[in-house]
Structure formats: C-alpha cells, structure tokens
C-alpha cells in the first residue's frame, strides 16, 4: 500500500519528522514535486540532518526516489549524497529520467524576476533555487530532463536551442549582464559530467515502472510531499505559491502511479498547531509581521501581537531551513484546513509542535472568516478576497509545559487535557482522525496514535 504525506498549510509543517517516524515501515520513500526549495530536518540520535532534495527516508536506509514531478539540481543532489556519506550513511537515491533539471540560468532568472518585482506587491519571496523558471521551461516544452543528461548529443542540441532564449530574456528583456550560467559550452561540460555520475551509479529510473514493480513485489511506498497545500500552484494562494502540486493529486502525476493507487492508500495531512509562512501573501490569522514579507508592513509595522509572534517563532525555531529567513507566525486557520482537507482527501492528520504553544495562557484558532458581511468556512478562490477576510477567533485555554519525552512514551492520554481539547476540536471540524501528535523535534518525540501502514 501507499501512504502519502502532504503539508496542509504553507509548508514547514514538520513533514520530514513524520515521514521519518512512519518511514520505518516503508521500503521506498518517493518525492513527487518540488526541488531543493524544500527543507527537511530529520533528527536522529541527537544528530540533525538538513536535507533539501534527497528524501528524508534516505537517512533511515530506505530507497529514495525523486519522481518525474520533481525538479532536480544535480549539484545539490550530489552535495547532499556526499555529505550523508561523510557521516557514514549510504543513501540509495533514484532519480526519474522524466524529471526536469534545474540549470544555473534558472537560478539567475529566479533572482532577476524577484529583483524586478521587489518594490511591488507581486513579489513572491521565492527561495531563489530556480524552481519557477524550471517548471516554466517544462510547461513551455523547452526543459532539459534527467534523461537528456545521459545522452550528450541530445543534451547539446537542447542547450543550443534553449540557452540563447534565456540569454536574450536576461539581457534584452531584463537588461542584466550574464555570465557562465548562460554559456552553452560550460553548461554542456558540467551537465554531461552529472549525467555520467548518474549513470555510473545507476541512479536513474523510469519512476512509474520502478515503483509499480516494487509494489508488485509487496513493498510499501511512502510519498513525501514537499511544501504545502496553500502554496500549491492550483489550490494555493496564487501567485504567492510554488510552481508545483504539493497536493495529493501530485503524488500520482509526479510519480507515474495512478490516482487509484494513491487514493487507495492513506493520505495524511501534516498540520502545524499554529501557522507559519515564508514569503509574501495574505495570512488572515497573522500575529506579527516580518519586514519585506508581510503585505503592508511598512505602514502598519509588526502589529500589536509582535511579542507573542516572536515568542512562538523563537520557541518553534521558525526560521527557513533553506534560506534562514524568519517565518511569519499566526494562529491556526481552520478555513485553510477545511480547504486543504477537501483538496487532498485526508484520511488522517498529524498535528505537530503542540509543545511550542505550551505555557501560553490562551491559544486561539481562526474558526471562520467574515468576508463582505458573510461568514465563510473555507478560503475564497482569489487572493484579493482572501486578503479581505477577517478571522473569527475561537479561544482555548492554554496548556502547561510538561516532560514531552515522557508524554511521547506514555501515549495520547498523557498529553495535557487542554491540548487534547484543542486537538479534538481540529479533528472534529475536519472530520478526520488524528494519527500522530508531534511534541518535540526529535523522532522519539511523536505520539503515534495510529500507524497508517499497519
Ligand atoms: P519557490 O518554490 O522557491 O519558487 O518559492 C515560491 C514560494 O513558496 C515562496 O513563498 C517560498 O517561500 C515558498 N516555499 C517554497 N518552498 C517552501 C518550503 O519548503 N517551505 C515553505 N515555503 C516554501
């Protein structure tokens, strides 16, 4: 069977840790979208592994697959593999031949576009990893795929077609002087070598066939979503989104298995007990703004709840894994989670970071929104309308800080009663069972209520 792990909010819900807990039962962990814009932190025996491309299951000796829906920066891929090897691990990573390759010019163009937009509301605040420009080329049918790196003639031909266009875009449209990143010969040499290394290590696969064969052999597959539903290109808050489909449907198109396979398994929504956002876009339950990211920050500043936001940010270590940027912080947003539950068809939930909220007198939740005189229970389809939404808060009594390690060992009933009330409200509202509760960053600090592979 399969278990699909999906971020229910804006990314950074702690998916890596949950994949790590349940990944034990999986034989294969496959990513289906995104690239090295993701940040997975896996803590094992006190050692922290920060990965952005290699599936977190690789830390646990699973076969890691980067599906056709991913965009691959070979430099990051090999850096991460080498770093894991240096720490004594032997990651087995397979890359779909249909996956698209991030080239240096994609990263440069990502930076240029963000710079051009920097003084306006349309700035996304991307991770600068070239994700958007690479997916643009994929959709524009001018992308370079992993399979192309294995055939030097094809690689050269494709570079000769696309690089002059990219150079013209940078120089003639944006007026930027470009360098080696746009040099066909240099790119050819470098990417041909990546192809050779992929081939020598037998790392490329036809992902759909590879996974289907594994499943036929009775193996368990976990799909590891990156980012989150509200930054999905279709179901998120466009244009403040990433350029792929983190939602569960992406697990089918992004691996080559059918929607029936994905839907026939479990789909677990990972929920952070509060909300964070990196980059721009509305956030109705935002507590304290971050300069450069929160819309309207220049006029209104960080807001009256800045202290509380700072407290949660520090307690939760809410700084970007990839970029180190401070994350915007808000209360849990139920309209967002209702939208996410519908779009993904969650069969279970894992709620993380309830320990971070401990010690507060009161914990709030945005239960619904007021929009133009109407109460709304899910998010509107346009970003403009979403930014007009005023949350109606529900208040919960806070819970004390306890020995969370002991709670994880003892089980769900050891979670402080007020925190359980909070969790049960979320579960009831979304009509979805809670499978796990994260009470700390370590793998052991997870209360497992139900194992989706069992
Ligand atoms: P991109 O994916 O680099 O194009 O960035 C697009 C938007 O998605 C920006 O707002 C990023 O901050 C956000 N984003 C991308 N990856 C992640 C992630 O792993 N966690 C949270 N936000 C992300």
CSV table of C-alpha atoms and ligand atoms in Angstrom, one decimal:
chain,number,residue,atom,x,y,z
A,1,UNK,CA,0.0,0.0,0.0
A,2,UNK,CA,1.0,3.6,-0.1
A,3,UNK,CA,1.0,6.4,2.4
A,4,UNK,CA,1.1,10.0,1.1
A,5,UNK,CA,2.3,12.7,3.4
A,6,UNK,CA,1.0,16.2,2.5
A,7,UNK,CA,1.6,19.6,4.0
A,8,UNK,CA,-1.9,21.0,4.9
A,9,UNK,CA,-0.8,24.6,5.3
A,10,UNK,CA,2.1,26.7,3.9
A,11,UNK,CA,5.0,24.3,4.1
A,12,UNK,CA,7.2,23.7,7.1
A,13,UNK,CA,4.6,21.7,9.0
A,14,UNK,CA,7.2,19.1,10.1
A,15,UNK,CA,6.6,16.6,7.4
A,16,UNK,CA,10.2,15.3,7.4
A,17,UNK,CA,9.9,14.2,11.0
A,18,UNK,CA,6.6,12.4,10.4
A,19,UNK,CA,8.0,10.7,7.2
A,20,UNK,CA,10.8,9.6,9.4
A,21,UNK,CA,8.6,8.1,12.1
A,22,UNK,CA,6.4,6.2,9.7
A,23,UNK,CA,9.0,5.7,7.0
A,24,UNK,CA,10.4,2.8,9.1
A,25,UNK,CA,7.6,0.7,7.8
A,26,UNK,CA,8.1,1.8,4.2
A,27,UNK,CA,10.6,0.3,1.7
A,28,UNK,CA,10.6,3.2,-0.6
A,29,UNK,CA,10.1,6.9,0.0
A,30,UNK,CA,9.3,8.9,-3.1
A,31,UNK,CA,9.1,12.7,-3.6
A,32,UNK,CA,6.7,13.8,-6.3
A,33,UNK,CA,7.2,17.5,-6.7
A,34,UNK,CA,9.4,20.5,-5.9
A,35,UNK,CA,13.2,20.5,-5.7
A,36,UNK,CA,15.8,21.9,-3.4
A,37,UNK,CA,13.4,24.6,-2.3
A,38,UNK,CA,12.2,22.2,0.4
A,39,UNK,CA,13.8,21.9,3.7
A,40,UNK,CA,13.6,18.7,5.7
A,41,UNK,CA,15.1,18.5,9.1
A,42,UNK,CA,15.5,15.0,10.4
A,43,UNK,CA,16.8,14.4,13.9
A,44,UNK,CA,18.3,11.0,14.7
A,45,UNK,CA,20.1,10.2,17.9
A,46,UNK,CA,20.7,13.9,18.5
A,47,UNK,CA,22.2,14.4,15.1
A,48,UNK,CA,20.4,16.8,12.9
A,49,UNK,CA,20.2,16.2,9.1
A,50,UNK,CA,19.1,19.1,6.9
A,51,UNK,CA,18.1,17.9,3.5
A,52,UNK,CA,16.5,19.9,0.7
A,53,UNK,CA,16.4,17.4,-2.1
A,54,UNK,CA,17.2,13.9,-1.0
A,55,UNK,CA,14.0,12.3,0.5
A,56,UNK,CA,14.3,12.2,4.3
A,57,UNK,CA,13.8,8.4,4.2
A,58,UNK,CA,17.3,8.1,2.9
A,59,UNK,CA,18.6,8.8,6.4
A,60,UNK,CA,16.9,5.6,7.5
A,61,UNK,CA,18.3,3.4,4.8
A,62,UNK,CA,15.2,3.5,2.6
A,63,UNK,CA,15.3,3.7,-1.2
A,64,UNK,CA,14.6,7.3,-2.0
A,65,UNK,CA,13.0,8.2,-5.3
A,66,UNK,CA,12.8,11.7,-6.9
A,67,UNK,CA,9.8,11.3,-9.2
A,68,UNK,CA,9.1,12.9,-12.6
A,69,UNK,CA,7.2,15.7,-10.9
A,70,UNK,CA,10.4,16.9,-9.2
A,71,UNK,CA,12.9,19.4,-10.5
A,72,UNK,CA,16.5,18.3,-9.9
A,73,UNK,CA,19.5,20.4,-9.2
A,74,UNK,CA,22.3,17.8,-9.7
A,75,UNK,CA,24.7,19.9,-7.8
A,76,UNK,CA,22.5,19.9,-4.6
A,77,UNK,CA,21.8,16.2,-5.2
A,78,UNK,CA,25.4,15.2,-5.2
A,79,UNK,CA,26.4,17.6,-2.4
A,80,UNK,CA,23.7,16.0,-0.1
A,81,UNK,CA,24.6,12.5,-1.0
A,82,UNK,CA,28.3,13.2,-0.4
A,83,UNK,CA,27.5,14.9,2.9
A,84,UNK,CA,25.4,11.9,4.1
A,85,UNK,CA,28.2,9.5,3.0
A,86,UNK,CA,30.7,11.5,5.0
A,87,UNK,CA,28.5,10.9,8.0
A,88,UNK,CA,28.6,7.2,7.5
A,89,UNK,CA,25.3,6.7,5.7
A,90,UNK,CA,24.9,5.1,2.3
A,91,UNK,CA,21.8,6.7,0.7
A,92,UNK,CA,20.2,4.9,-2.2
A,93,UNK,CA,18.6,7.6,-4.3
A,94,UNK,CA,17.0,7.1,-7.7
A,95,UNK,CA,16.0,9.9,-10.0
A,96,UNK,CA,13.3,9.8,-12.6
A,97,UNK,CA,14.5,10.2,-16.1
A,98,UNK,CA,11.4,12.2,-16.8
A,99,UNK,CA,12.2,14.8,-14.0
A,100,UNK,CA,13.4,18.2,-15.2
A,101,UNK,CA,16.8,19.6,-14.4
A,102,UNK,CA,17.4,23.0,-12.8
A,103,UNK,CA,20.2,24.7,-14.6
A,104,UNK,CA,22.3,27.7,-13.4
A,105,UNK,CA,20.4,30.1,-15.6
A,106,UNK,CA,17.1,29.1,-13.9
A,107,UNK,CA,18.5,30.3,-10.6
A,108,UNK,CA,19.8,33.5,-12.1
A,109,UNK,CA,16.4,34.2,-13.7
A,110,UNK,CA,14.6,33.4,-10.5
A,111,UNK,CA,16.7,36.1,-8.8
A,112,UNK,CA,16.2,38.6,-11.6
A,113,UNK,CA,12.4,38.3,-11.5
A,114,UNK,CA,12.3,38.7,-7.8
A,115,UNK,CA,14.5,41.7,-8.0
A,116,UNK,CA,12.3,43.2,-10.7
A,117,UNK,CA,9.2,42.7,-8.5
A,118,UNK,CA,10.9,43.7,-5.3
A,119,UNK,CA,9.2,47.0,-4.9
A,120,UNK,CA,5.8,45.7,-5.7
A,121,UNK,CA,3.0,43.6,-4.2
A,122,UNK,CA,3.6,40.8,-6.7
A,123,UNK,CA,7.0,39.8,-5.2
A,124,UNK,CA,6.7,36.1,-4.1
A,125,UNK,CA,9.7,35.8,-1.9
A,126,UNK,CA,10.9,32.6,-3.6
A,127,UNK,CA,13.7,30.5,-2.2
A,128,UNK,CA,15.9,31.6,-5.2
A,129,UNK,CA,16.5,28.0,-6.2
A,130,UNK,CA,15.3,28.4,-9.8
A,131,UNK,CA,12.1,26.4,-9.2
A,132,UNK,CA,9.6,28.6,-11.0
A,133,UNK,CA,11.8,29.1,-14.1
A,134,UNK,CA,12.5,25.4,-14.4
A,135,UNK,CA,8.8,24.5,-14.3
A,136,UNK,CA,8.1,27.3,-16.8
A,137,UNK,CA,10.5,25.6,-19.2
A,138,UNK,CA,8.9,22.2,-18.5
A,139,UNK,CA,5.5,23.6,-19.4
A,140,UNK,CA,7.0,25.5,-22.3
A,141,UNK,CA,8.4,22.2,-23.7
A,142,UNK,CA,11.9,23.6,-23.7
A,143,UNK,CA,13.1,22.0,-20.5
A,144,UNK,CA,16.0,19.6,-20.1
A,145,UNK,CA,15.2,16.3,-18.4
A,146,UNK,CA,17.4,14.0,-16.4
A,147,UNK,CA,17.2,11.5,-19.2
A,148,UNK,CA,18.8,14.1,-21.5
A,149,UNK,CA,21.9,14.3,-19.3
A,150,UNK,CA,22.6,10.7,-20.2
A,151,UNK,CA,22.8,11.4,-23.9
A,152,UNK,CA,25.5,14.1,-24.7
A,153,UNK,CA,24.2,14.7,-28.3
A,154,UNK,CA,20.7,15.4,-27.1
A,155,UNK,CA,21.9,17.5,-24.2
A,156,UNK,CA,24.0,19.7,-26.5
A,157,UNK,CA,21.1,20.1,-29.0
A,158,UNK,CA,18.7,21.1,-26.3
A,159,UNK,CA,21.1,23.6,-24.7
A,160,UNK,CA,21.8,25.1,-28.1
A,161,UNK,CA,18.1,25.7,-28.5
A,162,UNK,CA,17.2,27.0,-25.1
A,163,UNK,CA,20.2,28.9,-23.8
A,164,UNK,CA,20.2,31.7,-26.4
A,165,UNK,CA,16.5,32.3,-25.5
A,166,UNK,CA,17.4,32.5,-21.8
A,167,UNK,CA,20.3,34.8,-22.5
A,168,UNK,CA,18.1,37.1,-24.6
A,169,UNK,CA,15.5,37.1,-21.8
A,170,UNK,CA,18.1,38.2,-19.2
A,171,UNK,CA,19.9,40.7,-21.4
A,172,UNK,CA,17.3,42.1,-23.7
A,173,UNK,CA,14.2,42.0,-21.5
A,174,UNK,CA,15.7,42.5,-18.1
A,175,UNK,CA,18.8,44.3,-19.1
A,176,UNK,CA,21.1,42.2,-17.0
A,177,UNK,CA,24.6,41.2,-18.0
A,178,UNK,CA,25.0,37.5,-17.7
A,179,UNK,CA,28.0,35.1,-17.3
A,180,UNK,CA,29.0,31.4,-17.4
A,181,UNK,CA,25.5,30.4,-16.3
A,182,UNK,CA,24.4,31.1,-19.8
A,183,UNK,CA,27.4,29.7,-21.6
A,184,UNK,CA,26.5,26.6,-23.7
A,185,UNK,CA,29.9,25.0,-23.7
A,186,UNK,CA,30.4,25.4,-19.9
A,187,UNK,CA,26.9,24.1,-19.2
A,188,UNK,CA,27.4,21.2,-21.6
A,189,UNK,CA,30.6,20.1,-19.9
A,190,UNK,CA,29.3,20.4,-16.4
A,191,UNK,CA,25.9,18.7,-17.0
A,192,UNK,CA,27.4,15.9,-19.1
A,193,UNK,CA,29.6,15.1,-16.1
A,194,UNK,CA,26.5,15.0,-13.9
A,195,UNK,CA,24.9,12.6,-16.4
A,196,UNK,CA,28.0,10.4,-16.2
A,197,UNK,CA,27.9,10.2,-12.5
A,198,UNK,CA,24.1,9.4,-12.5
A,199,UNK,CA,24.8,6.6,-15.0
A,200,UNK,CA,27.9,5.2,-13.2
A,201,UNK,CA,25.9,5.0,-10.0
A,202,UNK,CA,22.9,3.5,-11.8
A,203,UNK,CA,20.7,6.3,-10.3
A,204,UNK,CA,18.2,6.9,-13.0
A,205,UNK,CA,14.8,5.1,-13.3
A,206,UNK,CA,11.5,5.2,-15.1
A,207,UNK,CA,9.9,6.2,-11.8
A,208,UNK,CA,6.4,4.8,-12.5
A,209,UNK,CA,7.7,1.4,-13.6
A,210,UNK,CA,10.2,1.3,-10.8
A,211,UNK,CA,7.6,2.0,-8.2
A,212,UNK,CA,5.0,-0.3,-9.7
A,213,UNK,CA,7.4,-3.2,-9.8
A,214,UNK,CA,8.3,-2.6,-6.1
A,215,UNK,CA,4.6,-2.6,-5.2
A,216,UNK,CA,4.1,-5.8,-7.2
A,217,UNK,CA,6.8,-7.3,-5.0
A,218,UNK,CA,4.8,-6.4,-1.9
A,219,UNK,CA,6.8,-3.4,-0.9
A,220,UNK,CA,5.4,-0.4,0.9
A,221,UNK,CA,5.7,3.0,-0.7
A,222,UNK,CA,5.6,6.4,1.0
A,223,UNK,CA,5.0,9.6,-1.0
A,224,UNK,CA,6.7,12.5,0.6
A,225,UNK,CA,5.1,15.8,-0.3
A,226,UNK,CA,7.2,19.0,-0.1
A,227,UNK,CA,5.8,22.5,0.6
A,228,UNK,CA,2.1,22.7,1.4
A,229,UNK,CA,-1.4,22.9,0.0
A,230,UNK,CA,-1.7,26.7,0.3
A,231,UNK,CA,1.4,27.2,-1.9
A,232,UNK,CA,0.2,24.6,-4.5
A,233,UNK,CA,0.2,26.2,-8.0
A,234,UNK,CA,-3.5,25.3,-8.4
A,235,UNK,CA,-5.1,25.1,-5.0
A,236,UNK,CA,-2.9,27.6,-3.2
A,237,UNK,CA,-2.9,31.3,-3.0
A,238,UNK,CA,-1.8,32.3,-6.4
A,239,UNK,CA,0.6,34.0,-7.3
A,240,UNK,CA,2.2,33.6,-3.8
A,241,UNK,CA,2.8,29.9,-4.5
A,242,UNK,CA,5.4,27.5,-5.6
A,243,UNK,CA,5.3,26.2,-9.1
A,244,UNK,CA,4.2,22.5,-8.4
A,245,UNK,CA,1.4,20.5,-6.9
A,246,UNK,CA,2.1,19.5,-3.3
A,247,UNK,CA,-1.5,18.3,-3.0
A,248,UNK,CA,-2.2,14.6,-3.1
A,249,UNK,CA,-3.1,14.5,-6.8
A,250,UNK,CA,0.6,15.4,-7.4
A,251,UNK,CA,1.6,12.1,-6.0
A,252,UNK,CA,0.0,10.4,-9.0
A,253,UNK,CA,1.1,12.7,-11.8
A,254,UNK,CA,4.5,13.2,-10.1
A,255,UNK,CA,5.5,9.6,-9.9
A,256,UNK,CA,3.7,7.7,-12.7
A,257,UNK,CA,1.4,5.7,-10.4
A,258,UNK,CA,-2.4,6.1,-10.9
A,259,UNK,CA,-4.7,8.2,-8.8
A,260,UNK,CA,-6.3,4.9,-7.8
A,261,UNK,CA,-3.1,3.7,-6.2
A,262,UNK,CA,-2.6,7.0,-4.3
A,263,UNK,CA,-6.3,7.2,-3.2
A,264,UNK,CA,-6.4,3.5,-2.3
A,265,UNK,CA,-3.8,4.2,0.4
A,266,UNK,CA,-3.7,6.6,3.2
A,267,UNK,CA,-3.3,10.4,2.8
A,268,UNK,CA,-2.1,12.0,5.9
A,269,UNK,CA,-2.3,15.8,6.3
A,270,UNK,CA,0.5,17.3,8.3
A,271,UNK,CA,-0.7,20.2,10.4
A,272,UNK,CA,1.4,22.6,12.4
A,273,UNK,CA,-0.5,23.5,15.6
A,274,UNK,CA,-0.2,27.2,14.6
A,275,UNK,CA,0.7,28.8,11.3
A,276,UNK,CA,3.9,30.0,9.6
A,277,UNK,CA,4.6,31.4,6.3
A,278,UNK,CA,7.8,32.3,4.4
A,279,UNK,CA,7.4,34.9,1.8
A,280,UNK,CA,4.6,37.2,0.8
A,281,UNK,CA,0.8,36.8,0.5
A,282,UNK,CA,-2.2,37.1,2.9
A,283,UNK,CA,-2.3,35.4,6.2
A,284,UNK,CA,-5.5,36.4,8.0
A,285,UNK,CA,-4.6,35.0,11.4
A,286,UNK,CA,-1.1,36.5,11.3
A,287,UNK,CA,0.2,37.6,14.7
A,288,UNK,CA,3.3,39.6,13.9
A,289,UNK,CA,4.6,40.8,10.6
A,290,UNK,CA,8.0,40.3,9.1
A,291,UNK,CA,9.5,43.2,7.2
A,292,UNK,CA,9.8,42.5,3.5
A,293,UNK,CA,7.3,39.6,3.6
A,294,UNK,CA,4.1,40.8,5.4
A,295,UNK,CA,2.0,42.9,3.0
A,296,UNK,CA,1.6,46.4,4.3
A,297,UNK,CA,4.4,46.0,6.9
A,298,UNK,CA,5.8,49.4,6.0
A,299,UNK,CA,2.5,51.2,7.0
A,300,UNK,CA,1.4,49.0,9.9
A,301,UNK,CA,4.7,47.5,11.3
A,302,UNK,CA,4.8,44.2,13.1
A,303,UNK,CA,1.4,44.7,14.9
A,304,UNK,CA,0.2,44.6,18.5
A,305,UNK,CA,0.9,40.9,18.9
A,306,UNK,CA,4.5,41.1,17.8
A,307,UNK,CA,5.8,39.9,21.2
A,308,UNK,CA,3.6,36.7,21.1
A,309,UNK,CA,4.7,36.1,17.5
A,310,UNK,CA,8.4,36.5,18.4
A,311,UNK,CA,7.9,34.1,21.4
A,312,UNK,CA,6.4,31.4,19.1
A,313,UNK,CA,9.0,32.0,16.4
A,314,UNK,CA,11.8,31.5,18.9
A,315,UNK,CA,10.2,28.6,20.7
A,316,UNK,CA,9.5,26.8,17.5
A,317,UNK,CA,12.8,27.8,15.7
A,318,UNK,CA,10.7,29.3,13.0
A,319,UNK,CA,13.4,30.3,10.6
A,320,UNK,CA,13.6,29.0,7.0
A,321,UNK,CA,15.6,25.7,6.6
A,322,UNK,CA,16.8,26.7,3.1
A,323,UNK,CA,17.0,30.5,3.4
A,324,UNK,CA,17.3,31.1,7.2
A,325,UNK,CA,14.6,33.8,6.8
A,326,UNK,CA,12.3,34.5,9.9
A,327,UNK,CA,8.9,33.0,9.3
A,328,UNK,CA,5.7,34.9,9.7
A,329,UNK,CA,3.6,33.5,12.5
A,330,UNK,CA,-0.1,33.2,13.1
A,331,UNK,CA,-2.8,31.2,14.8
A,332,UNK,CA,-4.2,28.1,13.3
A,333,UNK,CA,-6.5,28.8,10.4
A,334,UNK,CA,-9.5,26.4,10.1
A,335,UNK,CA,-10.9,27.7,6.8
A,336,UNK,CA,-7.5,26.9,5.4
A,337,UNK,CA,-7.5,23.4,6.8
A,338,UNK,CA,-11.1,22.7,5.6
A,339,UNK,CA,-10.0,23.7,2.1
A,340,UNK,CA,-6.9,21.5,2.4
A,341,UNK,CA,-8.8,18.5,3.7
A,342,UNK,CA,-11.2,18.6,0.8
A,343,UNK,CA,-8.5,19.1,-1.9
A,344,UNK,CA,-6.4,16.3,-0.5
A,345,UNK,CA,-8.9,13.8,0.9
A,346,UNK,CA,-7.0,13.3,4.1
A,347,UNK,CA,-7.6,10.0,5.8
A,348,UNK,CA,-5.7,11.1,8.9
A,349,UNK,CA,-3.9,14.0,10.5
A,350,UNK,CA,-0.6,14.5,12.2
A,351,UNK,CA,-0.6,17.7,14.3
A,352,UNK,CA,2.9,18.9,15.1
A,353,UNK,CA,4.5,21.4,17.5
A,354,UNK,CA,1.9,21.4,20.3
A,355,UNK,CA,4.8,21.7,22.7
A,356,UNK,CA,5.7,25.1,21.2
A,357,UNK,CA,2.4,26.5,22.3
A,358,UNK,CA,2.7,25.3,25.9
A,359,UNK,CA,3.0,27.9,28.6
A,360,UNK,CA,0.6,30.3,26.9
A,361,UNK,CA,-2.5,31.4,28.9
A,362,UNK,CA,-4.7,31.3,25.8
A,363,UNK,CA,-4.4,29.7,22.4
A,364,UNK,CA,-6.6,31.0,19.6
A,365,UNK,CA,-7.8,29.5,16.4
A,366,UNK,CA,-9.3,31.2,13.4
A,367,UNK,CA,-12.6,29.3,13.2
A,368,UNK,CA,-14.2,31.1,10.3
A,369,UNK,CA,-13.9,34.3,8.3
A,370,UNK,CA,-16.0,37.4,7.8
A,371,UNK,CA,-15.9,38.4,4.2
A,372,UNK,CA,-18.1,41.2,2.9
A,373,UNK,CA,-20.7,40.6,5.6
A,374,UNK,CA,-20.8,36.9,5.2
A,375,UNK,CA,-19.4,34.1,7.4
A,376,UNK,CA,-17.1,31.9,5.4
A,377,UNK,CA,-15.8,28.5,6.5
A,378,UNK,CA,-13.3,27.9,3.7
A,379,UNK,CA,-10.9,30.1,1.8
A,380,UNK,CA,-12.1,32.1,-1.1
A,381,UNK,CA,-10.6,31.3,-4.5
A,382,UNK,CA,-9.0,34.7,-5.2
A,383,UNK,CA,-6.1,36.1,-3.2
A,384,UNK,CA,-7.6,39.5,-3.3
A,385,UNK,CA,-10.7,38.2,-1.5
A,386,UNK,CA,-8.7,36.1,0.9
A,387,UNK,CA,-6.7,39.2,1.9
A,388,UNK,CA,-10.0,40.9,2.9
A,389,UNK,CA,-11.0,38.0,5.2
A,390,UNK,CA,-11.3,38.9,8.9
A,391,UNK,CA,-10.9,35.8,11.1
A,392,UNK,CA,-13.5,34.9,13.8
A,393,UNK,CA,-11.4,33.5,16.6
A,394,UNK,CA,-12.2,30.7,19.0
A,395,UNK,CA,-10.3,30.7,22.2
A,396,UNK,CA,-8.8,27.7,24.1
A,397,UNK,CA,-7.3,27.6,27.5
A,398,UNK,CA,-3.5,27.1,27.2
A,399,UNK,CA,-1.7,24.1,28.4
A,400,UNK,CA,1.3,23.7,30.7
A,401,UNK,CA,4.8,22.6,29.6
A,402,UNK,CA,5.4,19.0,30.6
A,403,UNK,CA,8.1,16.4,30.1
A,404,UNK,CA,7.2,15.9,26.4
A,405,UNK,CA,9.6,12.9,26.1
A,406,UNK,CA,7.6,11.1,28.7
A,407,UNK,CA,4.3,12.1,27.0
A,408,UNK,CA,5.6,10.6,23.8
A,409,UNK,CA,6.5,7.4,25.6
A,410,UNK,CA,3.2,7.1,27.5
A,411,UNK,CA,0.8,8.0,24.7
A,412,UNK,CA,-2.0,10.2,23.7
A,413,UNK,CA,-3.7,10.3,27.2
A,414,UNK,CA,-0.6,11.8,28.7
A,415,UNK,CA,-1.0,14.9,26.5
A,416,UNK,CA,-2.2,17.8,28.8
A,417,UNK,CA,-6.0,17.9,28.8
A,418,UNK,CA,-6.3,21.4,27.3
A,419,UNK,CA,-4.1,20.4,24.4
A,420,UNK,CA,-6.3,17.3,23.8
A,421,UNK,CA,-9.4,19.6,23.7
A,422,UNK,CA,-7.6,21.6,21.1
A,423,UNK,CA,-6.6,18.6,19.1
A,424,UNK,CA,-10.1,17.1,19.3
A,425,UNK,CA,-11.7,20.3,18.0
A,426,UNK,CA,-9.4,20.2,15.0
A,427,UNK,CA,-10.2,16.6,14.4
A,428,UNK,CA,-14.0,17.1,14.7
A,429,UNK,CA,-14.0,20.2,12.5
A,430,UNK,CA,-12.2,18.3,9.7
A,431,UNK,CA,-13.9,15.0,10.4
A,432,UNK,CA,-10.6,13.3,10.2
A,433,UNK,CA,-8.8,11.2,12.8
A,434,UNK,CA,-5.6,12.2,14.4
A,435,UNK,CA,-2.9,9.7,13.7
A,436,UNK,CA,0.0,11.4,15.4
A,437,UNK,CA,0.9,14.3,17.6
A,438,UNK,CA,4.4,15.9,17.4
A,439,UNK,CA,5.6,17.1,20.8
A,440,UNK,CA,9.2,17.9,20.0
A,441,UNK,CA,11.7,18.0,17.2
A,442,UNK,CA,13.1,14.5,17.7
A,443,UNK,CA,11.9,11.4,16.1
A,444,UNK,CA,11.1,9.9,19.5
A,445,UNK,CA,9.0,13.0,20.4
A,446,UNK,CA,6.0,11.9,18.5
A,447,UNK,CA,2.9,10.4,20.0
A,448,UNK,CA,1.7,7.8,17.5
A,449,UNK,CA,-2.0,7.1,17.7
A,450,UNK,CA,-2.3,5.1,14.6
A,451,UNK,CA,0.3,3.7,12.2
A,452,UNK,CA,-1.0,4.2,8.6
A,453,UNK,CA,1.0,1.3,7.3
A,454,UNK,CA,-0.4,-1.1,9.9
B,1,LIG,P1,9.8,28.8,-4.8
B,1,LIG,O1,9.3,27.4,-4.5
B,1,LIG,O2,11.3,29.0,-4.5
B,1,LIG,O3,9.5,29.2,-6.2
B,1,LIG,O4,9.1,29.8,-3.9
B,1,LIG,C1,7.7,30.1,-4.0
B,1,LIG,C2,7.0,30.3,-2.7
B,1,LIG,O5,7.0,29.1,-2.0
B,1,LIG,C3,7.7,31.3,-1.7
B,1,LIG,O6,6.8,32.0,-1.0
B,1,LIG,C4,8.5,30.4,-0.8
B,1,LIG,O7,8.8,31.0,0.4
B,1,LIG,C5,7.6,29.2,-0.7
B,1,LIG,N1,8.3,27.9,-0.4
B,1,LIG,C6,9.0,27.2,-1.3
B,1,LIG,N2,9.4,26.1,-0.7
B,1,LIG,C7,9.0,26.1,0.6
B,1,LIG,C8,9.1,25.3,1.7
B,1,LIG,O8,9.7,24.2,1.7
B,1,LIG,N3,8.5,25.7,2.9
B,1,LIG,C9,7.8,26.9,2.9
B,1,LIG,N4,7.7,27.7,1.9
B,1,LIG,C10,8.2,27.3,0.8
